[in-house]
PDB file of C-alpha atoms in Angstrom:
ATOM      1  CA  UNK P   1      87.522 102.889  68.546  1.00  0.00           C
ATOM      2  CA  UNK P   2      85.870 103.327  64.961  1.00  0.00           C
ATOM      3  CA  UNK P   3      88.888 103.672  62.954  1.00  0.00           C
ATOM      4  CA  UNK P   4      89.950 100.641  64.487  1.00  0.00           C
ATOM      5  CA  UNK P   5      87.135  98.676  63.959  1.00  0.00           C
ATOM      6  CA  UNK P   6      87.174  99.372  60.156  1.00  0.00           C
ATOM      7  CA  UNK P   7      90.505  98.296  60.025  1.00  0.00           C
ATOM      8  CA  UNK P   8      89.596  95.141  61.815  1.00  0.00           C
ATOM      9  CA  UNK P   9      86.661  94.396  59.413  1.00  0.00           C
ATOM     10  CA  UNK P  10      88.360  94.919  56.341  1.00  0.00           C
ATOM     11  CA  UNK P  11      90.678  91.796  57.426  1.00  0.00           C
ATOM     12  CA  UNK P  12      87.376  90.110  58.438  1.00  0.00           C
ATOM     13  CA  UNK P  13      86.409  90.253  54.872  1.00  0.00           C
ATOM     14  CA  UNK P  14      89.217  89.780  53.063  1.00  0.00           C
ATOM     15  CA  UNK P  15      90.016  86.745  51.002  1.00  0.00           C
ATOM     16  CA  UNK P  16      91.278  84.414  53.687  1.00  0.00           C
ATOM     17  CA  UNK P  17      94.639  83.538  52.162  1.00  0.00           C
ATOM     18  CA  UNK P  18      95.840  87.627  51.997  1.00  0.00           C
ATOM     19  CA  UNK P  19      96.076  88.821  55.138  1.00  0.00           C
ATOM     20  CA  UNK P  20      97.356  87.657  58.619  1.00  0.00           C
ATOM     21  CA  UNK P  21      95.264  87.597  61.653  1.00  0.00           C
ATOM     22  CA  UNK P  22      94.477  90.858  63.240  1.00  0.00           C
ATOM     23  CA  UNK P  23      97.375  92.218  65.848  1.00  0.00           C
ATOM     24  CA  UNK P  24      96.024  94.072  68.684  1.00  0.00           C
ATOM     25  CA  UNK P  25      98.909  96.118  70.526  1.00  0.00           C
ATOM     26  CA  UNK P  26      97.672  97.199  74.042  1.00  0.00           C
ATOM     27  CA  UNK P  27     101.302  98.324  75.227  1.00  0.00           C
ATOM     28  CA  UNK P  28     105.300  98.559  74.566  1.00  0.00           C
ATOM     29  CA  UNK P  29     105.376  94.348  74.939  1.00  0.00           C
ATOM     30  CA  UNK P  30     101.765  93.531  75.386  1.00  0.00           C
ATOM     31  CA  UNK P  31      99.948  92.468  72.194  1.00  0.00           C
ATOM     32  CA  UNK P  32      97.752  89.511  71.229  1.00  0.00           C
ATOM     33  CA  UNK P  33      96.315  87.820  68.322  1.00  0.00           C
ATOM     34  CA  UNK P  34      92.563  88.794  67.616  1.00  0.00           C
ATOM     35  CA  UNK P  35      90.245  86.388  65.484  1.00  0.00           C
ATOM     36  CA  UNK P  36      88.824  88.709  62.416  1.00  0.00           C
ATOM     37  CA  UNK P  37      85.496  87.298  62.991  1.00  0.00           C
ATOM     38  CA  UNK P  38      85.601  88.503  66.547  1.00  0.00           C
ATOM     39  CA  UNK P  39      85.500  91.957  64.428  1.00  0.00           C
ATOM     40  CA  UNK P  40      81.827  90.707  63.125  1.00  0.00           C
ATOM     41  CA  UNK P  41      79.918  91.259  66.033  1.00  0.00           C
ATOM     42  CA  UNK P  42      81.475  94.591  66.863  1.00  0.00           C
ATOM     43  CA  UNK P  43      79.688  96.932  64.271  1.00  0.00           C
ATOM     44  CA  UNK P  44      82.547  99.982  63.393  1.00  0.00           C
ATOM     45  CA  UNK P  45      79.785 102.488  63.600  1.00  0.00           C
ATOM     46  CA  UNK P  46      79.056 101.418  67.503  1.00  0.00           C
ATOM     47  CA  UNK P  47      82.546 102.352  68.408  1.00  0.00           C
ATOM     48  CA  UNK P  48      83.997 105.203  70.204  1.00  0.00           C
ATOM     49  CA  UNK P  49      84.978 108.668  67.692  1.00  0.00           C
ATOM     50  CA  UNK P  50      86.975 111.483  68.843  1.00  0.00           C
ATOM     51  CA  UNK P  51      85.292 113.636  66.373  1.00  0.00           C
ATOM     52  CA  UNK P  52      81.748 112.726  65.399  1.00  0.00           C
ATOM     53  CA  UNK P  53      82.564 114.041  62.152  1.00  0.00           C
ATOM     54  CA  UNK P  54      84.402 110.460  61.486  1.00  0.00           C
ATOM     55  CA  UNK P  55      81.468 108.484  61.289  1.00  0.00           C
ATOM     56  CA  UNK P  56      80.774 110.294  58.458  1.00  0.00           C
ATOM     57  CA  UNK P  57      83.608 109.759  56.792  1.00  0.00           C
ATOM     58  CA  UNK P  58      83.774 106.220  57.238  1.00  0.00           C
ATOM     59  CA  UNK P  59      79.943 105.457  56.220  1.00  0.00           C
ATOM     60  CA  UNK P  60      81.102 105.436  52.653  1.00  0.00           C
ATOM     61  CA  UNK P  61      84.403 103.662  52.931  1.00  0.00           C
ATOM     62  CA  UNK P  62      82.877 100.551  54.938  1.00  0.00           C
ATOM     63  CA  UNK P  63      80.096 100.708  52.047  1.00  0.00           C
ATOM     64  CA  UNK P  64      82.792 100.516  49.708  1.00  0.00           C
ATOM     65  CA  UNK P  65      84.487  97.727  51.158  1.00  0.00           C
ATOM     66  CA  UNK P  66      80.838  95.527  52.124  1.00  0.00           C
ATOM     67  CA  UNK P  67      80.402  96.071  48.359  1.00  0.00           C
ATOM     68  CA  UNK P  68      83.694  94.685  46.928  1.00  0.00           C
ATOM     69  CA  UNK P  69      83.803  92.093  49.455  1.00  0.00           C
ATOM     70  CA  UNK P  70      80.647  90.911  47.903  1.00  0.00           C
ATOM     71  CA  UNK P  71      80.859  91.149  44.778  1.00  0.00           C
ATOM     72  CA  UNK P  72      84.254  89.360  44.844  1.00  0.00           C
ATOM     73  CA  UNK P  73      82.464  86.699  46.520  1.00  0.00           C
ATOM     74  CA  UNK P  74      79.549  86.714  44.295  1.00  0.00           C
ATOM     75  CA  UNK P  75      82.434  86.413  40.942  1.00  0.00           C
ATOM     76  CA  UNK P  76      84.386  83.517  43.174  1.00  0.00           C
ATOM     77  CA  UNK P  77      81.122  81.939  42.629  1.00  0.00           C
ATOM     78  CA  UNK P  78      80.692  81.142  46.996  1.00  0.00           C
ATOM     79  CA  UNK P  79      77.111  81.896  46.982  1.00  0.00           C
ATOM     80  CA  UNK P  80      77.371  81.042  50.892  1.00  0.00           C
ATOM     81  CA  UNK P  81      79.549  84.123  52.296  1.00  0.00           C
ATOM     82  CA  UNK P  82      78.009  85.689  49.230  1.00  0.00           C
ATOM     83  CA  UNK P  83      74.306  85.526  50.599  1.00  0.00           C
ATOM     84  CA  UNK P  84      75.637  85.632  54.169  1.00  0.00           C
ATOM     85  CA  UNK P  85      77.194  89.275  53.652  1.00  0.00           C
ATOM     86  CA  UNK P  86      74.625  90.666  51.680  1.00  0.00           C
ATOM     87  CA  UNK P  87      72.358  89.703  54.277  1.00  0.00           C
ATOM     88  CA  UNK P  88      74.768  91.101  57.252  1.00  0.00           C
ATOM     89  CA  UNK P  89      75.086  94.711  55.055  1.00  0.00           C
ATOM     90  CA  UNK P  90      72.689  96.412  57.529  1.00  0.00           C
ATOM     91  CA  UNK P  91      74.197  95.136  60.852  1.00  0.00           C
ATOM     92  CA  UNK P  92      77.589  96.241  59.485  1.00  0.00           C
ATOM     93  CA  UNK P  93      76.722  99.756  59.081  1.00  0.00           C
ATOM     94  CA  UNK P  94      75.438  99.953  62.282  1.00  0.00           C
ATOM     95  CA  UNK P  95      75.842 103.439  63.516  1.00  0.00           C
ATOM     96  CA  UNK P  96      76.644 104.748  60.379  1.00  0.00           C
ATOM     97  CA  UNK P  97      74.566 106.916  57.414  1.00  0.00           C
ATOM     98  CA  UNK P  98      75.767 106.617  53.604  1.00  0.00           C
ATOM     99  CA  UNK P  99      72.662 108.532  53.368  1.00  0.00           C
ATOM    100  CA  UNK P 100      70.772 111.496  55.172  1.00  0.00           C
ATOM    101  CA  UNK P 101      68.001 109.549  57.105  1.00  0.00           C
ATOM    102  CA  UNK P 102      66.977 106.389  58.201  1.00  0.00           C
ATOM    103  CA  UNK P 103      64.372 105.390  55.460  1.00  0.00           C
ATOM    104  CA  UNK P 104      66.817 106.594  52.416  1.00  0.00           C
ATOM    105  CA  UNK P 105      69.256 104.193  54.339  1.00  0.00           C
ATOM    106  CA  UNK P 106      67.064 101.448  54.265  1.00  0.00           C
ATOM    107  CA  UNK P 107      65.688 102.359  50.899  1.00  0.00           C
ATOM    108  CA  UNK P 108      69.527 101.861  49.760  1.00  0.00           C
ATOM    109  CA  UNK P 109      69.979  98.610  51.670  1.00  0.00           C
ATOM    110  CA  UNK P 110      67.282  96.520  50.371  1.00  0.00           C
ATOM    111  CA  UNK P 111      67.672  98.254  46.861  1.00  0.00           C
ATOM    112  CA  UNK P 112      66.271  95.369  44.087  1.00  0.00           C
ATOM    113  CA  UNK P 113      64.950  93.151  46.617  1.00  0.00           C
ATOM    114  CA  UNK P 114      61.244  94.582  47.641  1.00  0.00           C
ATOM    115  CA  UNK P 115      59.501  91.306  46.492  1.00  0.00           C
ATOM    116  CA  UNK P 116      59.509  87.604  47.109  1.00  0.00           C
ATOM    117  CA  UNK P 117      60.695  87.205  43.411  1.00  0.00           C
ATOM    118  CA  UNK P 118      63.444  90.316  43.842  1.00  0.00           C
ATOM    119  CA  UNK P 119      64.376  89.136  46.611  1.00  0.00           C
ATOM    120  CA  UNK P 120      65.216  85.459  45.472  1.00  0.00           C
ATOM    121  CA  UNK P 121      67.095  86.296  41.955  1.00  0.00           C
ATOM    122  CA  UNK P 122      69.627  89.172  44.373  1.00  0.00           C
ATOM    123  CA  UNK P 123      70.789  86.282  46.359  1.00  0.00           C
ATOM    124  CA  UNK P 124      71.048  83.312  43.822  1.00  0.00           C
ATOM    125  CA  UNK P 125      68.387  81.481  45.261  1.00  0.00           C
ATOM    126  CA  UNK P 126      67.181  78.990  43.159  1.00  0.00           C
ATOM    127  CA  UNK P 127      63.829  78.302  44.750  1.00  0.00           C
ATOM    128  CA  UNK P 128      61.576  78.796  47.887  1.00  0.00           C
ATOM    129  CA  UNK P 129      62.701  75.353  49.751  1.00  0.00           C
ATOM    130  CA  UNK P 130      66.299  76.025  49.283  1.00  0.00           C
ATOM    131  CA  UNK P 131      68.191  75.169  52.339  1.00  0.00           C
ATOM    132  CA  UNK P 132      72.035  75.523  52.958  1.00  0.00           C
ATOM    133  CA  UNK P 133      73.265  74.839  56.061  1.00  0.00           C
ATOM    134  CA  UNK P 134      70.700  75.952  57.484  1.00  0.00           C
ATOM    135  CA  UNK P 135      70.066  78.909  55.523  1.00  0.00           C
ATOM    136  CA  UNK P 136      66.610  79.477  53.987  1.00  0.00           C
ATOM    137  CA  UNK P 137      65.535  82.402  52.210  1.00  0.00           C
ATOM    138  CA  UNK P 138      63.473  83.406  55.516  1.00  0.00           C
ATOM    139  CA  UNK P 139      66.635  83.645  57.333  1.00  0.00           C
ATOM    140  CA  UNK P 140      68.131  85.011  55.128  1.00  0.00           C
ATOM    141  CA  UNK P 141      65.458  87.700  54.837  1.00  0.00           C
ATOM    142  CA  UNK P 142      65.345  88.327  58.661  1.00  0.00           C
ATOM    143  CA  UNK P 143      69.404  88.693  58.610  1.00  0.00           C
ATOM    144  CA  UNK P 144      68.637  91.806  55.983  1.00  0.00           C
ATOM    145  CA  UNK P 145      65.822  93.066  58.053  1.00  0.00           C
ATOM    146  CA  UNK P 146      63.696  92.604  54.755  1.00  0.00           C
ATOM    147  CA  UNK P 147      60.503  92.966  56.597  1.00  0.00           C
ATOM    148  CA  UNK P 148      58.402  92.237  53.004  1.00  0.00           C
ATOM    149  CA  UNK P 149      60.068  89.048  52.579  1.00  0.00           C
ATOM    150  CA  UNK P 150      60.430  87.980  56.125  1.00  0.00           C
ATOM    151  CA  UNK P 151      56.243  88.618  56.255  1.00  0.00           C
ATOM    152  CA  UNK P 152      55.424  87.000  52.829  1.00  0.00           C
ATOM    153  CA  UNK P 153      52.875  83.682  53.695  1.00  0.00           C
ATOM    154  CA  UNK P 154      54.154  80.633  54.380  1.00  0.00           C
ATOM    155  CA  UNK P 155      52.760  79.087  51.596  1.00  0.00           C
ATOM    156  CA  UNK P 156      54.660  81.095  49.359  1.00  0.00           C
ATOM    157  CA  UNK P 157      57.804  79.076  50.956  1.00  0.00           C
ATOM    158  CA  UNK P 158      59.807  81.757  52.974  1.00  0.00           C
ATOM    159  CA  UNK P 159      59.626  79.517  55.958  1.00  0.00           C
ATOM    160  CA  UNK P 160      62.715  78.173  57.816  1.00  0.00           C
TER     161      UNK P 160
END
């Protein structure tokens, strides 16, 4: 269910030490625990709505909460999560419009980062070989779907 799967996300991205895992009740004395990050492959906007009208009113609210979730993680200063869930913004809204159509959506999604240069100062990259864990800016670029980025030359260093 949608609802549900907002619910479930917004412990996902909550600062680890305030909230408790995720209970899932499935009847009078049957319940289990649920991971939160089991919640981060299950996009809220892929679930099942009563009324299709929902989706629209949960667009906004998940945008809300992607938003403060990052920029709390951005003022913690973990640069990590913080690149890893600005780049994961698009797959989270799955299924979902904050906006009326698809481009104005992805217009709004990759808002100050249409360049190589954009694109490195919105997610605190210092430079073109970083590398964290894995994480270059060409993955990191292919996580937000930033198809500029993702296609700039090699030689410019988006390669992974």
């Amino acid at each position: 269910r949608g609802w549900c799967r907002i619910e479930a996300m917004a412990h996902a991205l909550a600062p680890a030490a305030s909230v408790l895992p995720p209970l899932l009740v499935q009847g009078p004395v049957d319940f289990c625990f649920r991971s939160p990050y089991d919640t981060l492959t299950r996009p809220a906007g892929e679930g099942e709505f009563t009324l299709q009208s929902d989706r629209r009113s949960l667009a906004p609210v998940l945008w809300d909460l992607l938003g403060k979730c990052i920029a709390r993680l951005l003022a913690e200063g973990d640069l990590f999560r913080y690149r890893w869930a600005r780049a994961m913004r698009g797959y989270f809204m799955r299924g979902l419009r904050v906006c009326g159509d698809a481009a104005s959506e992805r217009r709004m999604l990759l808002e100050g980062e249409s360049n190589l240069p954009a694109f490195l100062r919105a997610y605190r990259l210092p430079g073109l070989d970083f590398n964290d864990r894995g994480y270059t800016p060409l993955r990191y670029a292919v996580l937000s779907q930033n198809l500029p980025v993702a296609r700039a030359p090699p030689e410019l260093g988006a390669g992974g």
